[in-house]
Amino acid sequence: LFIGIAMCLGCSHAQAPPFDAERAFGYLEAQCAFGPRIPGSEGHQACLKFLAQTFEQAGARVREQHFMHTDPWSSRTVRATNVIATFGTQKDRILLCAHWDTRPVADHDPDPENRTRPVPGANDGASGVAVLLEISQALSQHPPPVGVDIVLFDAEDSGIDGDILSWCKGSQYFARNLPVPYPQYAILIDMIGDRDLTIPQEGYSKQYAPELVDRVWQRARDLGLTMFLPHVSHYVMDDHVPLLQAGIPAVNLIDFDYPFWHTVSDTPDKCSPESLGAVGILLLSLIYE
């Protein structure tokens, strides 16, 4: 029922196309089926191929932005890859982002024996990507009024607490070597699939892109998306920060109060199509306004 109501809301506002939340959840499950997507792993390589093929099937121009990444947990240096999907040739463009890698260690797991195991990354990794893969299907069937670039950042989640620069490697490289036209604004989605979804405003977004935050949250109110809370909860070092530093207005949509964050229990059963649908509907409404 929730999905049906939300889809109608999405269609009524600026005639945005529908968002298939069940198919998006299938994209989440498909990513997790590859196993951990740690840069340099077999699962990572298989998932990369899946992501590129899915975007290509949606008619996007797909590019891979490669960079070298040293994992601080293993000291291995491997090639990491940002995946960029471009829709339309309009001068006015927006940027939609998520990270697609998964954390190599479950260092916040309550069981000490699990803390050297990799994180499955259903919510923290697959959820944002799943929404953007489904967005690409809508863009394919309903050409938007604005150009859209989707970027899936790699090597976001291998960092070490206390070392800020060890996180968000893909977005740091992207912001230094911008391979797309300068966008009007960027929206990052991260950990937006959990069943008990609440998305307060993120502190750095509110501090450095307040007009964009207000616009996004007003649209969420217009759509009746009550999981978007109109107050700041956390300041999160995430992939939007390098974009902000590059002068791009950017907002991070994130539910950071997720009890399975960086644990081996971050699995698809902790996520729901309804949560993916809420975020997808909001993004489509903004794209097609």
Coordinates of C-alpha atoms in Angstrom, one line a residue:
L1 CA 0.0 0.0 0.0
F2 CA 2.8 2.4 0.9
I3 CA 4.5 1.9 -2.4
G4 CA 1.4 2.5 -4.4
I5 CA 0.5 5.7 -2.5
A6 CA 4.0 7.0 -2.8
M7 CA 4.1 6.3 -6.5
C8 CA 0.9 8.3 -7.1
L9 CA 2.4 11.2 -5.1
G10 CA 5.5 11.0 -7.2
C11 CA 3.5 11.1 -10.4
S12 CA 1.3 14.0 -9.3
H13 CA 4.2 16.3 -8.6
A14 CA 5.7 17.7 -11.8
Q15 CA 4.6 14.5 -13.7
A16 CA 7.6 12.5 -12.5
P17 CA 7.6 8.9 -13.8
P18 CA 6.9 6.0 -11.4
F19 CA 9.6 4.3 -9.4
D20 CA 9.6 0.5 -9.2
A21 CA 10.6 -0.1 -5.6
E22 CA 10.5 -3.9 -6.0
R23 CA 12.8 -3.9 -8.9
A24 CA 15.1 -1.6 -7.0
F25 CA 15.2 -4.1 -4.1
G26 CA 16.1 -6.7 -6.7
Y27 CA 19.1 -4.6 -7.6
L28 CA 20.1 -4.5 -3.9
E29 CA 19.9 -8.3 -3.7
A30 CA 21.8 -8.7 -6.9
Q31 CA 24.8 -6.7 -5.6
C32 CA 24.8 -8.6 -2.3
A33 CA 24.8 -11.9 -4.2
F34 CA 28.3 -11.0 -5.5
G35 CA 29.6 -11.1 -1.9
P36 CA 31.7 -8.4 -0.5
R37 CA 32.6 -5.7 -3.0
I38 CA 36.0 -4.8 -1.6
P39 CA 38.3 -3.2 -4.2
G40 CA 40.5 -5.8 -5.7
S41 CA 38.2 -8.7 -4.9
E42 CA 36.4 -11.1 -7.3
G43 CA 33.0 -9.9 -6.0
H44 CA 34.0 -6.3 -6.7
Q45 CA 35.0 -7.1 -10.3
A46 CA 31.8 -9.0 -10.9
C47 CA 29.7 -6.3 -9.5
L48 CA 31.5 -3.7 -11.6
K49 CA 30.5 -5.5 -14.7
F50 CA 26.9 -5.8 -13.6
L51 CA 26.7 -2.1 -12.8
A52 CA 28.1 -1.0 -16.2
Q53 CA 25.9 -3.4 -18.1
T54 CA 22.8 -2.2 -16.2
F55 CA 23.5 1.4 -17.0
E56 CA 24.3 0.6 -20.7
Q57 CA 21.0 -1.3 -21.0
A58 CA 19.3 1.9 -19.8
G59 CA 20.9 3.8 -22.7
A60 CA 23.4 5.7 -20.6
R61 CA 26.9 6.7 -21.8
V62 CA 29.0 4.7 -19.3
R63 CA 32.6 5.6 -18.4
E64 CA 34.9 4.1 -15.8
Q65 CA 37.2 6.5 -13.8
H66 CA 40.2 4.4 -12.5
F67 CA 42.5 5.3 -9.7
M68 CA 44.9 3.5 -7.4
H69 CA 43.8 2.8 -3.9
T70 CA 45.8 1.4 -0.9
D71 CA 43.6 -0.4 1.5
P72 CA 44.8 0.6 5.0
W73 CA 43.6 -2.7 6.5
S74 CA 45.5 -4.9 4.2
S75 CA 48.2 -2.5 2.8
R76 CA 47.3 -3.8 -0.7
T77 CA 47.3 -1.3 -3.5
V78 CA 44.7 -2.1 -6.1
R79 CA 42.8 -0.4 -8.9
A80 CA 39.5 1.2 -7.9
T81 CA 36.8 2.4 -10.2
N82 CA 34.2 5.1 -10.2
V83 CA 31.3 4.3 -12.5
I84 CA 29.8 7.3 -14.4
A85 CA 26.5 7.1 -16.3
T86 CA 25.5 10.1 -18.3
F87 CA 21.9 10.8 -19.5
G88 CA 21.1 13.6 -21.9
T89 CA 23.2 16.3 -23.4
Q90 CA 21.6 19.4 -21.8
K91 CA 23.9 22.1 -20.5
D92 CA 22.0 22.3 -17.2
R93 CA 22.8 19.1 -15.2
I94 CA 22.4 17.5 -11.9
L95 CA 24.7 14.9 -10.2
L96 CA 23.3 11.8 -8.3
C97 CA 25.8 9.8 -6.3
A98 CA 26.2 6.7 -4.1
H99 CA 29.2 4.5 -3.1
W100 CA 29.2 0.9 -4.4
D101 CA 32.1 -0.6 -2.5
T102 CA 31.8 -2.4 0.9
R103 CA 33.8 -2.2 4.0
P104 CA 36.6 -4.8 4.4
V105 CA 36.1 -5.2 8.1
A106 CA 33.1 -5.4 10.4
D107 CA 34.9 -3.4 13.1
H108 CA 31.7 -2.3 14.8
D109 CA 30.2 -5.8 15.1
P110 CA 29.1 -6.7 18.7
D111 CA 30.9 -10.0 18.4
P112 CA 34.7 -9.5 18.5
E113 CA 35.2 -12.7 16.4
N114 CA 33.4 -11.0 13.5
R115 CA 35.4 -7.8 13.5
T116 CA 37.9 -8.9 10.9
R117 CA 35.2 -10.3 8.6
P118 CA 33.9 -8.2 5.6
V119 CA 30.6 -6.3 5.8
P120 CA 27.9 -7.6 3.4
G121 CA 26.9 -4.0 2.7
A122 CA 23.2 -4.4 1.9
N123 CA 22.3 -1.0 3.3
D124 CA 25.8 0.5 3.5
G125 CA 26.8 0.1 -0.2
A126 CA 24.0 -1.6 -2.1
S127 CA 21.0 0.5 -1.1
G128 CA 22.0 3.8 -2.7
V129 CA 23.2 2.1 -5.8
A130 CA 20.0 0.1 -6.1
V131 CA 18.0 3.4 -6.2
L132 CA 20.2 4.9 -8.8
L133 CA 20.1 1.8 -11.0
E134 CA 16.3 2.1 -10.9
I135 CA 16.4 5.8 -11.5
S136 CA 18.4 5.0 -14.7
Q137 CA 15.5 2.9 -15.9
A138 CA 13.1 5.8 -15.5
L139 CA 15.5 8.2 -17.3
S140 CA 15.7 5.7 -20.2
Q141 CA 12.0 5.6 -20.7
H142 CA 11.2 9.2 -19.8
P143 CA 13.8 11.7 -21.0
P144 CA 14.2 14.2 -18.3
P145 CA 14.2 18.0 -18.7
V146 CA 17.7 18.3 -17.3
G147 CA 20.9 16.4 -17.9
V148 CA 21.7 13.8 -15.3
D149 CA 25.0 12.3 -14.4
I150 CA 25.1 9.4 -12.0
V151 CA 28.4 8.5 -10.3
L152 CA 29.0 5.4 -8.2
F153 CA 32.0 6.1 -6.0
D154 CA 34.5 3.4 -5.2
A155 CA 36.8 3.0 -2.1
E156 CA 34.5 5.1 0.2
D157 CA 34.4 2.6 3.0
S158 CA 37.9 1.4 3.7
G159 CA 38.8 4.2 6.1
I160 CA 40.2 4.1 9.6
D161 CA 38.7 6.1 12.4
G162 CA 40.7 9.2 13.1
D163 CA 42.2 9.4 9.6
I164 CA 39.7 11.5 7.6
L165 CA 41.6 11.3 4.3
S166 CA 41.5 7.4 4.4
W167 CA 37.7 7.6 3.6
C168 CA 35.9 8.6 0.5
K169 CA 38.8 7.9 -1.9
G170 CA 36.6 7.7 -5.0
S171 CA 34.9 11.0 -4.4
Q172 CA 38.1 12.7 -3.5
Y173 CA 39.6 11.6 -6.9
F174 CA 36.4 12.5 -8.7
A175 CA 36.3 16.0 -7.3
R176 CA 40.0 16.6 -8.2
N177 CA 39.5 15.3 -11.7
L178 CA 35.9 16.2 -12.5
P179 CA 34.9 14.1 -15.6
V180 CA 31.5 15.6 -16.0
P181 CA 30.2 19.2 -16.6
Y182 CA 29.9 21.2 -13.5
P183 CA 26.4 20.4 -12.1
Q184 CA 23.8 22.7 -10.7
Y185 CA 23.9 20.6 -7.6
A186 CA 24.6 17.0 -6.3
I187 CA 22.6 14.6 -4.2
L188 CA 24.4 11.8 -2.4
I189 CA 22.3 8.8 -1.1
D190 CA 23.9 6.5 1.5
M191 CA 22.4 4.0 3.9
I192 CA 18.8 4.7 2.8
G193 CA 17.4 1.2 2.6
D194 CA 16.9 0.2 6.2
R195 CA 13.4 -0.9 7.3
D196 CA 13.1 1.7 10.0
L197 CA 14.1 4.7 7.7
T198 CA 14.5 8.2 9.1
I199 CA 16.6 10.8 7.3
P200 CA 17.4 13.9 9.3
Q201 CA 19.3 16.7 7.7
E202 CA 23.1 16.1 7.6
G203 CA 25.3 18.8 9.2
Y204 CA 27.8 19.6 6.5
S205 CA 25.0 19.7 3.9
K206 CA 23.1 22.1 6.0
Q207 CA 26.1 24.3 6.8
Y208 CA 27.5 24.6 3.2
A209 CA 24.4 24.0 1.0
P210 CA 21.5 25.3 3.1
E211 CA 19.3 26.3 0.2
L212 CA 19.6 22.9 -1.4
V213 CA 18.8 21.2 1.9
D214 CA 15.7 23.3 2.4
R215 CA 14.6 22.6 -1.2
V216 CA 14.9 18.9 -0.9
W217 CA 13.2 18.7 2.5
Q218 CA 10.4 20.9 1.3
R219 CA 9.8 18.6 -1.6
A220 CA 9.8 15.6 0.8
R221 CA 7.1 17.4 2.8
D222 CA 5.1 18.1 -0.4
L223 CA 5.3 14.4 -1.2
G224 CA 4.2 13.3 2.3
L225 CA 7.5 11.6 3.0
T226 CA 7.5 11.8 6.8
M227 CA 10.7 9.9 7.3
F228 CA 12.6 13.1 6.2
L229 CA 13.1 14.9 9.5
P230 CA 13.6 18.8 9.5
H231 CA 16.5 18.9 11.9
V232 CA 20.2 18.2 11.9
S233 CA 21.3 15.0 13.6
H234 CA 24.9 14.1 12.5
Y235 CA 27.8 15.6 10.7
V236 CA 29.0 12.8 8.5
M237 CA 32.3 12.6 6.6
D238 CA 30.9 11.2 3.4
D239 CA 31.3 11.5 -0.4
H240 CA 29.5 14.8 -0.5
V241 CA 32.3 16.5 1.4
P242 CA 34.8 16.5 -1.5
L243 CA 32.1 17.8 -3.7
L244 CA 31.3 20.7 -1.3
Q245 CA 35.0 21.4 -1.2
A246 CA 35.1 21.6 -5.0
G247 CA 32.4 24.2 -4.9
I248 CA 29.4 22.0 -5.8
P249 CA 26.3 22.4 -3.7
A250 CA 25.7 18.9 -2.4
V251 CA 23.3 17.3 0.1
N252 CA 23.7 13.9 1.8
L253 CA 20.6 11.8 2.3
I254 CA 21.6 9.3 5.0
D255 CA 20.1 7.4 7.9
F256 CA 23.2 7.2 10.1
D257 CA 21.3 5.7 13.1
Y258 CA 21.4 2.2 11.6
P259 CA 22.1 -0.5 14.2
F260 CA 23.8 -2.9 11.7
W261 CA 26.4 -0.3 10.5
H262 CA 29.8 -1.9 9.8
T263 CA 28.7 -5.3 11.1
V264 CA 28.2 -8.7 9.5
S265 CA 24.5 -8.3 10.0
D266 CA 24.1 -5.6 7.3
T267 CA 22.2 -8.0 5.1
P268 CA 19.2 -7.6 2.7
D269 CA 16.6 -8.7 5.3
K270 CA 17.4 -5.5 7.2
C271 CA 16.3 -3.4 4.2
S272 CA 12.9 -2.8 2.5
P273 CA 11.5 -1.9 -0.9
E274 CA 9.4 0.8 0.8
S275 CA 12.5 2.7 2.0
L276 CA 14.2 2.5 -1.4
G277 CA 10.9 3.7 -2.9
A278 CA 10.6 6.7 -0.7
V279 CA 14.1 8.0 -1.7
G280 CA 13.6 7.1 -5.4
I281 CA 10.3 9.0 -5.6
L282 CA 11.9 12.1 -4.1
L283 CA 14.8 12.0 -6.5
L284 CA 12.5 11.6 -9.5
S285 CA 10.3 14.5 -8.4
L286 CA 13.4 16.7 -8.2
I287 CA 14.7 15.6 -11.6
Y288 CA 11.4 16.1 -13.4
E289 CA 10.3 19.4 -11.8

